[in-house]
Each structure stands twice: as structure tokens, then as C-alpha cells.
XYZ file of C-alpha atoms in Angstrom:
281
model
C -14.360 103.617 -8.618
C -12.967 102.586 -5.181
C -9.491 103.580 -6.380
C -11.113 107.428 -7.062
C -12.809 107.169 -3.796
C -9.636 106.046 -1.692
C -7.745 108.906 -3.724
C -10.514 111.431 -2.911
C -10.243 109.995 1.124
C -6.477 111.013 0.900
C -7.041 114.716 -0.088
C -9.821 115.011 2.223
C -7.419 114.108 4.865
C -5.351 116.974 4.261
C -6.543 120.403 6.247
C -6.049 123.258 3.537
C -8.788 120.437 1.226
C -11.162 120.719 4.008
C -10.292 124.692 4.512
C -11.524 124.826 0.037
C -14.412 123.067 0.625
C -15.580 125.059 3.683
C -15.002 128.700 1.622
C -16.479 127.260 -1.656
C -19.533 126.267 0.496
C -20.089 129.259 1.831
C -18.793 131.676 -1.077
C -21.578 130.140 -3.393
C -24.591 130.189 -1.060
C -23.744 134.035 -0.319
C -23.540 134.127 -4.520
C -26.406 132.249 -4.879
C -28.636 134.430 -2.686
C -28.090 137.481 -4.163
C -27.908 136.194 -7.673
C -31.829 135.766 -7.342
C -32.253 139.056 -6.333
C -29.804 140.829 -8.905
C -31.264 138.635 -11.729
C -34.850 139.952 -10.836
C -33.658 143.407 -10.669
C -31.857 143.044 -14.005
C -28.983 144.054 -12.181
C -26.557 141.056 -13.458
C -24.510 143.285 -14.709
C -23.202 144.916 -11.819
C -21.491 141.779 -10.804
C -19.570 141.438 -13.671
C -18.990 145.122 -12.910
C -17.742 144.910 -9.330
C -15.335 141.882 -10.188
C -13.652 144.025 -12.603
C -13.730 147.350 -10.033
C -11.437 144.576 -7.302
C -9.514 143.337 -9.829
C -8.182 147.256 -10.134
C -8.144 147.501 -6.185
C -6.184 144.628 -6.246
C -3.504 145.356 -8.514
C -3.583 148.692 -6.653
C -2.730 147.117 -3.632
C -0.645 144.450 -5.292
C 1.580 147.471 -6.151
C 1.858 148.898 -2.806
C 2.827 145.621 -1.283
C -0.015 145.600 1.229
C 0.462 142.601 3.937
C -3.069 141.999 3.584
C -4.951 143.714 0.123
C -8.545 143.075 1.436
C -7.548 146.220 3.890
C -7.806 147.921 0.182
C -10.393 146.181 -2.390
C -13.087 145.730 0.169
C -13.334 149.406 0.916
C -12.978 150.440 -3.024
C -15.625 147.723 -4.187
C -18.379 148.934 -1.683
C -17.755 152.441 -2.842
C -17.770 151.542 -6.185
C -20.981 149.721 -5.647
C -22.379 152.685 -3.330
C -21.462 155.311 -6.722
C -22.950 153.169 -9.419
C -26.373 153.039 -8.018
C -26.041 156.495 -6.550
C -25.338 157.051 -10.436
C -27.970 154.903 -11.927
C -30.732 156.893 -9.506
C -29.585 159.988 -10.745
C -30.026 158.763 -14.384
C -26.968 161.342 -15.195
C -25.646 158.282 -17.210
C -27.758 155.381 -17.123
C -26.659 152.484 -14.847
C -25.953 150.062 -17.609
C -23.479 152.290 -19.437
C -21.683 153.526 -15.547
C -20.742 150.087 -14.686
C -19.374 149.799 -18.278
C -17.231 152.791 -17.584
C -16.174 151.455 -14.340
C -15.819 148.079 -15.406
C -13.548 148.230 -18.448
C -11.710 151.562 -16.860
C -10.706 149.342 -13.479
C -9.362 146.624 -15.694
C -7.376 148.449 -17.851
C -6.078 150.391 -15.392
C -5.445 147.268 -12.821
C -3.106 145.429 -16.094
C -1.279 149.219 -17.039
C -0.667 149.087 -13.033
C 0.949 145.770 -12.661
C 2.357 146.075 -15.766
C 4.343 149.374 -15.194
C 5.147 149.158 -11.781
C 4.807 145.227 -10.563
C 8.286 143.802 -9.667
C 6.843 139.972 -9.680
C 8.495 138.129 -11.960
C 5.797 136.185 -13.124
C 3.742 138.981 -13.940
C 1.479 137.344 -16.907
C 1.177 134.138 -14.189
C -0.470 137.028 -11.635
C -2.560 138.460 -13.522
C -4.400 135.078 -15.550
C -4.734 133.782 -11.481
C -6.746 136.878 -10.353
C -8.446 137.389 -13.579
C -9.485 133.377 -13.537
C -8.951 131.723 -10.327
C -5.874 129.853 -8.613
C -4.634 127.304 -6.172
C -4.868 129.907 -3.849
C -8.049 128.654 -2.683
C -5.749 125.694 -1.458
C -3.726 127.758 0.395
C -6.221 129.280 2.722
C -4.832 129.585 6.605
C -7.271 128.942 9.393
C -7.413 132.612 10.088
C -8.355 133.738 6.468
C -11.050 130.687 6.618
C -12.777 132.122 10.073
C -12.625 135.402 8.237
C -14.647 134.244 5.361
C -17.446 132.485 7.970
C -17.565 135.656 9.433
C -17.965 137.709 6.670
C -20.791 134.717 4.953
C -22.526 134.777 7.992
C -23.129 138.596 7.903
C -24.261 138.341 4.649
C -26.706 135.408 5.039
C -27.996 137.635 8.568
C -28.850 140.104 6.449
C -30.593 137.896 4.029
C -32.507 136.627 6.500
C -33.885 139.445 8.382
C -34.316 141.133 5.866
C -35.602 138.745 3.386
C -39.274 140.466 3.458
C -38.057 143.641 2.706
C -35.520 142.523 -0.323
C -38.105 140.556 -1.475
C -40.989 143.716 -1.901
C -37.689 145.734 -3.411
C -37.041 143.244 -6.044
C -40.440 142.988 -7.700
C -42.061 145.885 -7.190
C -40.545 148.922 -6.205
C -43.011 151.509 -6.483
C -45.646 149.611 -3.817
C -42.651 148.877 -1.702
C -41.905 152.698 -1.422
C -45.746 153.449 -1.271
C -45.702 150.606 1.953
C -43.388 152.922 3.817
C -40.298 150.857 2.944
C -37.100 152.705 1.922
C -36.130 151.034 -1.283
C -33.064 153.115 -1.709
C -31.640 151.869 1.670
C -32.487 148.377 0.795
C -31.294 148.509 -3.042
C -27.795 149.966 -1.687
C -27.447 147.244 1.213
C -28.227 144.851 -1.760
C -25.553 147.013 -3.262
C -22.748 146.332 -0.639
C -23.415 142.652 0.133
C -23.081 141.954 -3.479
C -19.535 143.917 -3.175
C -18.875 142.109 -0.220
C -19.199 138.247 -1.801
C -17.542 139.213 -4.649
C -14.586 140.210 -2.576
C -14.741 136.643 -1.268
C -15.483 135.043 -4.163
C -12.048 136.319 -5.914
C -10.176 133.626 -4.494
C -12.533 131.100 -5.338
C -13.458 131.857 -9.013
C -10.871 134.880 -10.374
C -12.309 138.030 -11.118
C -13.569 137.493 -14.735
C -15.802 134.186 -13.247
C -17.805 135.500 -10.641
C -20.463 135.838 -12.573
C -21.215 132.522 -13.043
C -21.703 131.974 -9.312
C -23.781 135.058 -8.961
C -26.087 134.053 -12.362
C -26.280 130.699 -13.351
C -27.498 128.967 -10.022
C -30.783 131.634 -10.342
C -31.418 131.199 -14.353
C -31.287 127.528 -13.488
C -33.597 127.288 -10.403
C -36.331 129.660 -12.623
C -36.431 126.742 -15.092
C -38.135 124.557 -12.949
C -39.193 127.215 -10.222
C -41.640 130.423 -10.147
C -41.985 131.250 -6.608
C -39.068 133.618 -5.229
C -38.910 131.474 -2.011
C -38.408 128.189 -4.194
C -35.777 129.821 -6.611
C -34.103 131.353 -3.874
C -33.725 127.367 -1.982
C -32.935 125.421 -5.468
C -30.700 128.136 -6.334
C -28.629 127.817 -2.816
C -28.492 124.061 -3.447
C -27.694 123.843 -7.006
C -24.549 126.660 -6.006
C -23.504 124.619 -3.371
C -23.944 120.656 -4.913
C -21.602 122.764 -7.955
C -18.935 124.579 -5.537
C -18.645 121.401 -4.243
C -18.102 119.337 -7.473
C -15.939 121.831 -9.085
C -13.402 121.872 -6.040
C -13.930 117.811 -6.213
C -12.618 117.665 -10.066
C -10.303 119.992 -9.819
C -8.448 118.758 -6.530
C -8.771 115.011 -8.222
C -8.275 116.311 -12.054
C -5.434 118.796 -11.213
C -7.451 121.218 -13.363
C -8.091 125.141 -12.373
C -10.080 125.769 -9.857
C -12.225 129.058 -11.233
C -12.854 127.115 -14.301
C -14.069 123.814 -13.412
C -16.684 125.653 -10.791
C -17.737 127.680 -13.662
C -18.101 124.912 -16.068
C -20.132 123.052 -13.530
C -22.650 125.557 -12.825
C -22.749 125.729 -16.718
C -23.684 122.013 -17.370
C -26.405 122.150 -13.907
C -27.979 125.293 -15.923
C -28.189 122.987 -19.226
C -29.776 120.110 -17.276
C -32.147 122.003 -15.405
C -33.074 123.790 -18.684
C -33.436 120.225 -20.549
C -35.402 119.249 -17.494
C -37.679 122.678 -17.492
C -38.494 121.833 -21.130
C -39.434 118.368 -20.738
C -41.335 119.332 -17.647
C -43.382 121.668 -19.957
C -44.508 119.528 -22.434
């Protein structure tokens, strides 16, 4: 045990190990947040959905050799976000089967992109990191790190002051719009944050495994939880105590990065769901 602690001391020492930690932090309380709200909504989907729409964006921009590619997949992924529920309103196509379109059309796209015109030579190597998460997270410069504070602290503003208002959208919809609120306003700024984290969270987690930061911390905090206020705290910690212990295990295990967060948040969901049903009985 001390030998794992004195081994975990040395990485900590190390700046671009502090730099992880910092972005994992914050990445998975932004996730965490909204997960509550889009599980409510039954918009879970969407996630998945979005992830797929930046992993196109990406490749796009991969392609074009932009300097920086956020200039690029931000931009796409809110529109994308702003079109699907401008789509799923309309009820042209339902919302369910749009962010299928988009979803599987981005990612095939993205691969027939890289794979066509892509002059890496590791071109398998670049896609399995953005689809599931790299060392890239490892990499992070000071600059890219104040970014992503910047960018988690507008999202958690928003949260905040407009928590009251998200929170009458969520459940109930038709006496939020009958209270004066405008639910489509709010629904779309739910829209946009959620394009915004999972821009951030691509670096963390991969494309394909963003769901499990935006979902599992909210299924597990509703097995113990039924108040929105409590789910929304438990969720924020469980997201965080698992960011944390993924990037632990997989700076100390050598093991992927995406992955082990993801399999964390998977074995907190199982506990708190052994725990709900012993709680229960």
C-alpha cells in the first residue's frame, strides 16, 4: 500500500497529472448536471447523438488540418443540437429517429472522411483514440486547461441561475409554459450546454463513451434519491469521486483512459443499485 501511495505521490508531482485531474473534475460535474436533466426528459439519447455529430466535425477538421479543430466541432455540435430539437418540435420526423439519422450519418461519414483523405499514418490508431478516449487527456497545455474552466464555469452559471427554470422544464412542461416560462428557449439552452460538455468531454472519454458520464451518475443517484435537488448533488459527487478514480487507475494501471472512467461509473451504478435494493426491503 505505501509503495502505491509513494508511486501515486510521484505522478501527482508531475503538472500535465494535475492538468487530467483538474479537466476530469470539471468535465464530469458539467456531465453530471445535465445528465439529470436529459434522463428526466428522456432525452439520453441525444448525447449519444451529439458525440457521434463531433466525432464527424472532427474528422472534418482533422482533414483540413485545422491548428485548433474546436474552431470547427463546437460550432457544428450546437447546430446539430439547435436542428434536432428544432426537428423533434416539428414532429416532421420524430426526435428519436432524427438523432438516429444524424448520429449514424456523422459517423460514417467522419471514418469514409479520414479514411479517403487522412494522410496520418496511423489512421486506425486515430480513429479508436477519438472514438474511445486517449492519453491526450495527459497532454493538456495550461492554455487548453484555462479553456476548459472557462467553458465549465459557463455551463455550471447557467445551471445555477437558471436551475428554477430547468427544473419546471424538465417535469412538467405544459404548467411551465402555462407559468409564462418559455420552455422552448430553455429546452434549446439545455440543448447547447449539452453540445458544449460533450465537446469537452471528447478528450476525456472518446466519442463513443460520453454517455456514460452524461447517464450513469443520474440512474445511480435515482436509486437511492427521489428529489431532483438530491439526485442532482449525489449525481455531481458520484461523477466526480469516478472521474477521479478512473484517471487514478489508469495513470497507475497504464490502462485507457475513456475506458477505465466508464467502467467506474459502471461498477458506482451497480453498487448504488445493490444499495437501493437493500435499502428497500
Amino acid at each position: 500500500m505505501s509503495a502505491l501511495m509513494e508511486k501515486l505521490a510521484y505522478y501527482l508531482a508531475f503538472p500535465f497529472v494535475r492538468y487530467a485531474l483538474i479537466v476530469g473534475i470539471l468535465i464530469a460535474l458539467c456531465a453530471s448536471l445535465l445528465g439529470v436533466t436529459l434522463v428526466l426528459k428522456r432525452f439520453s439519447f441525444m448525447g449519444d447523438g451529439l458525440s457521434h455529430v463531433a466525432f464527424g466535425a472532427l474528422a472534418i477538421a482533422a482533414i483540413c488540418n485545422l491548428s485548433n479543430q474546436m474552431l470547427l466541432v463546437l460550432p457544428v455540435t450546437v447546430l446539430c443540437a439547435i436542428a434536432l430539437l428544432y426537428t423533434g418540435q416539428k414532429q416532421r420526423i420524430h426526435g428519436d429517429a432524427a438523432i438516429a439519422m444524424v448520429s449514424v450519418g456523422a459517423l460514417a461519414l467522419g471514418y469514409l472522411g479520414m479514411s479517403l483523405f487522412s494522410t496520418s499514418p496511423n489512421l486506425s490508431g486515430d480513429i479508436c483514440s477519438t472514438l474511445f478516449g486517449s492519453a491526450s487527456i495527459l497532454t493538456l497545455s495550461a492554455t487548453e486547461v484555462w479553456l476548459c474552466v472557462g467553458m465549465s464555469v459557463l455551463v455550471l452559471a447557467i445551471f445555477v441561475l437558471f436551475y428554477h427554470k430547468l427544473f419546471s422544464v424538465t417535469f412538467d412542461e405544459d404548467f411551465a409554459q402555462a407559468s409564462g416560462i418559455r420552455v422552448r428557449l430553455y429546452t434549446l439552452l439545455i440543448a447547447v450546454v449539452i453540445a458544449l460538455v460533450i465537446v469537452l468531454a471528447m478528450k476525456l472519454v472518446g466519442s463513443l463513451l460520453i454517455s456514460a458520464l452524461l447517464i450513469f451518475p443520474a440512474l445511480a443517484a435515482m436509486r437511492l434519491f427521489k428529489s431532483f435537488r438530491a439526485v442532482t448533488v449525489c449525481a455531481a459527487i458520484f461523477s466526480v469521486v469516478c472521474a477521479v478514480v478512473g484517471l487514478l487507475v489508469s495513470i497507475l494501471a497504464g490502462t485507457p483512459v475513456g475506458p477505465t472512467i466508464a467502467a467506474a461509473d459502471i461498477a458506482g451504478f451497480l453498487i448504488f443499485s445493490l444499495i437501493g435494493v437493500l435499502t428497500r426491503r
